[in-house]
């Protein structure tokens, strides 16, 4: 099979290449997927560059956790009826060397989730890490119908997923962005209120839009930077779900009394170690949301496999608004 891979950590242009590798074979409980589209996430870049001192976990790595395609072979214990099934894939390269930047990938059967016929492979390859993370941030503390949510960074991949899933679940959603192009993306996802975090007083705007109530849930991309906004616009007993900060050394300083008096909770979300039951619930609800037609994320650009270096460079440039994908084959 054709695959992208690297044997050393470093800059994409120096370490990432495309070549022929042996076709992988599914073992017990596994399926092999003929990949149509592969989704890139910041964590794929972080693994390649050794962000935060992270050592390379395998000698040779085929990158990318997310993807979509068609099951073409199954291992012992997986019913043959899965062959031919359209699927979306999550965490393909978690604890494994070979991810989705290849014509074929082998994953545990549960990590290849049925993709409804009306959902494109591009959308399927955009689900994985962003939708699973957003789902955990939004729903770990209960249903959202009639609740109010603030998404910090609503044009980011996870932020955009959070808007889409929260709207699908019946919440009122505010989102912050940092430029007009991002505002369009947040609005297209269904945000009821879009705020430019560099130009507007976010907590004041949230308080006035909610009649002084504040938001019940915050999904935050950089809580170390946004803690004062969080504390100022959370409703009583509100929850801040946190999934990222700008640097690995960041420290979170919480203003004690406002947090105490508000009864606030802080939830830290790491998608890769979500409880099994939460993963199952997330895959079911994300699939249902996508099948309903409500999950339409912005796709920034799709590259051919041979241009995977350009795709990685675009992902890490900070200029991509939306998902960066690699197309493996036409289906
Ligand atoms: N914990 C987990 O399991 C998990 C899962 C997925 C991703 N992550 C991490 O989460 C981060 C974002 O991932 P992603 O795929 O969504 O990346 P992305 O598509 O690049 O989106 C990040 C967004 O956050 C915005 N942003 C940056 N600083 C902000 C701030 N202080 N307040 C509000 N918005 C801000 C950015 O816009 P501007 O910079 O233009 O403002 C951008 O739109 C990455 O570091 C990733 O590794 C963690």
PDB file of C-alpha atoms and ligand atoms in Angstrom, residues 42 46 129 133 152-153 155-158 176 178-179 182 197 221-222 225-226 243-244 269-271, ligand 1:
ATOM      1  CA  UNK A  42      -2.787  18.997  16.157  1.00  0.00           C
ATOM      2  CA  UNK A  46       2.672  16.997  18.270  1.00  0.00           C
ATOM      3  CA  UNK A 129     -10.713  13.488  17.694  1.00  0.00           C
ATOM      4  CA  UNK A 133     -13.423  15.562  22.472  1.00  0.00           C
ATOM      5  CA  UNK A 152     -14.169  29.380  23.397  1.00  0.00           C
ATOM      6  CA  UNK A 153     -12.516  29.115  19.968  1.00  0.00           C
ATOM      7  CA  UNK A 155     -13.870  28.052  14.615  1.00  0.00           C
ATOM      8  CA  UNK A 156     -11.282  25.524  15.790  1.00  0.00           C
ATOM      9  CA  UNK A 157     -11.837  21.880  14.910  1.00  0.00           C
ATOM     10  CA  UNK A 158     -12.935  20.924  18.438  1.00  0.00           C
ATOM     11  CA  UNK A 176     -15.781  33.261  20.483  1.00  0.00           C
ATOM     12  CA  UNK A 178     -10.711  36.011  16.558  1.00  0.00           C
ATOM     13  CA  UNK A 179     -11.444  37.153  13.000  1.00  0.00           C
ATOM     14  CA  UNK A 182     -13.780  32.412  11.815  1.00  0.00           C
ATOM     15  CA  UNK A 197     -12.646  37.812  21.652  1.00  0.00           C
ATOM     16  CA  UNK A 221      -9.472  25.685  24.204  1.00  0.00           C
ATOM     17  CA  UNK A 222      -7.110  27.734  26.400  1.00  0.00           C
ATOM     18  CA  UNK A 225      -5.759  32.491  29.144  1.00  0.00           C
ATOM     19  CA  UNK A 226      -9.557  32.493  29.551  1.00  0.00           C
ATOM     20  CA  UNK A 243      -9.146  20.322  26.711  1.00  0.00           C
ATOM     21  CA  UNK A 244      -6.093  22.414  25.887  1.00  0.00           C
ATOM     22  CA  UNK A 269     -10.835  16.202  29.106  1.00  0.00           C
ATOM     23  CA  UNK A 270      -8.257  14.017  27.386  1.00  0.00           C
ATOM     24  CA  UNK A 271     -10.006  12.234  24.554  1.00  0.00           C
TER      25      UNK A 271
HETATM   26  N1  LIG B   1      -7.501  17.160  25.368  1.00  0.00           N
HETATM   27  C1  LIG B   1      -7.782  16.527  24.245  1.00  0.00           C
HETATM   28  O1  LIG B   1      -8.148  15.360  24.240  1.00  0.00           O
HETATM   29  C2  LIG B   1      -7.659  17.270  22.955  1.00  0.00           C
HETATM   30  C3  LIG B   1      -8.403  16.838  21.858  1.00  0.00           C
HETATM   31  C4  LIG B   1      -8.322  17.565  20.676  1.00  0.00           C
HETATM   32  C5  LIG B   1      -7.471  18.662  20.587  1.00  0.00           C
HETATM   33  N2  LIG B   1      -6.726  18.995  21.680  1.00  0.00           N
HETATM   34  C6  LIG B   1      -5.848  20.178  21.602  1.00  0.00           C
HETATM   35  O2  LIG B   1      -6.708  21.296  21.528  1.00  0.00           O
HETATM   36  C7  LIG B   1      -6.097  22.300  20.756  1.00  0.00           C
HETATM   37  C8  LIG B   1      -7.051  22.745  19.664  1.00  0.00           C
HETATM   38  O3  LIG B   1      -7.301  21.678  18.785  1.00  0.00           O
HETATM   39  P1  LIG B   1      -8.107  21.921  17.458  1.00  0.00           P
HETATM   40  O4  LIG B   1      -7.966  20.730  16.609  1.00  0.00           O
HETATM   41  O5  LIG B   1      -9.454  22.461  17.735  1.00  0.00           O
HETATM   42  O6  LIG B   1      -7.203  23.093  16.820  1.00  0.00           O
HETATM   43  P2  LIG B   1      -7.534  24.257  15.796  1.00  0.00           P
HETATM   44  O7  LIG B   1      -8.467  23.749  14.742  1.00  0.00           O
HETATM   45  O8  LIG B   1      -6.232  24.832  15.410  1.00  0.00           O
HETATM   46  O9  LIG B   1      -8.357  25.312  16.670  1.00  0.00           O
HETATM   47  C9  LIG B   1      -7.874  26.061  17.713  1.00  0.00           C
HETATM   48  C10 LIG B   1      -8.754  27.307  17.779  1.00  0.00           C
HETATM   49  O10 LIG B   1      -8.608  27.934  19.051  1.00  0.00           O
HETATM   50  C11 LIG B   1      -8.557  29.362  18.835  1.00  0.00           C
HETATM   51  N3  LIG B   1      -7.902  29.945  20.020  1.00  0.00           N
HETATM   52  C12 LIG B   1      -6.581  29.978  20.322  1.00  0.00           C
HETATM   53  N4  LIG B   1      -6.399  30.564  21.525  1.00  0.00           N
HETATM   54  C13 LIG B   1      -7.626  30.913  21.980  1.00  0.00           C
HETATM   55  C14 LIG B   1      -8.088  31.536  23.175  1.00  0.00           C
HETATM   56  N5  LIG B   1      -7.257  31.935  24.150  1.00  0.00           N
HETATM   57  N6  LIG B   1      -9.422  31.729  23.317  1.00  0.00           N
HETATM   58  C15 LIG B   1     -10.300  31.342  22.359  1.00  0.00           C
HETATM   59  N7  LIG B   1      -9.911  30.740  21.200  1.00  0.00           N
HETATM   60  C16 LIG B   1      -8.587  30.526  21.024  1.00  0.00           C
HETATM   61  C17 LIG B   1      -7.793  29.476  17.543  1.00  0.00           C
HETATM   62  O11 LIG B   1      -8.034  30.690  16.895  1.00  0.00           O
HETATM   63  P3  LIG B   1      -7.016  31.932  16.968  1.00  0.00           P
HETATM   64  O12 LIG B   1      -5.668  31.394  17.323  1.00  0.00           O
HETATM   65  O13 LIG B   1      -7.080  32.569  15.628  1.00  0.00           O
HETATM   66  O14 LIG B   1      -7.633  32.766  18.015  1.00  0.00           O
HETATM   67  C18 LIG B   1      -8.386  28.335  16.725  1.00  0.00           C
HETATM   68  O15 LIG B   1      -9.572  28.728  16.054  1.00  0.00           O
HETATM   69  C19 LIG B   1      -4.786  21.719  20.247  1.00  0.00           C
HETATM   70  O16 LIG B   1      -3.755  22.128  21.121  1.00  0.00           O
HETATM   71  C20 LIG B   1      -4.994  20.234  20.369  1.00  0.00           C
HETATM   72  O17 LIG B   1      -3.797  19.508  20.496  1.00  0.00           O
HETATM   73  C21 LIG B   1      -6.812  18.353  22.844  1.00  0.00           C
END
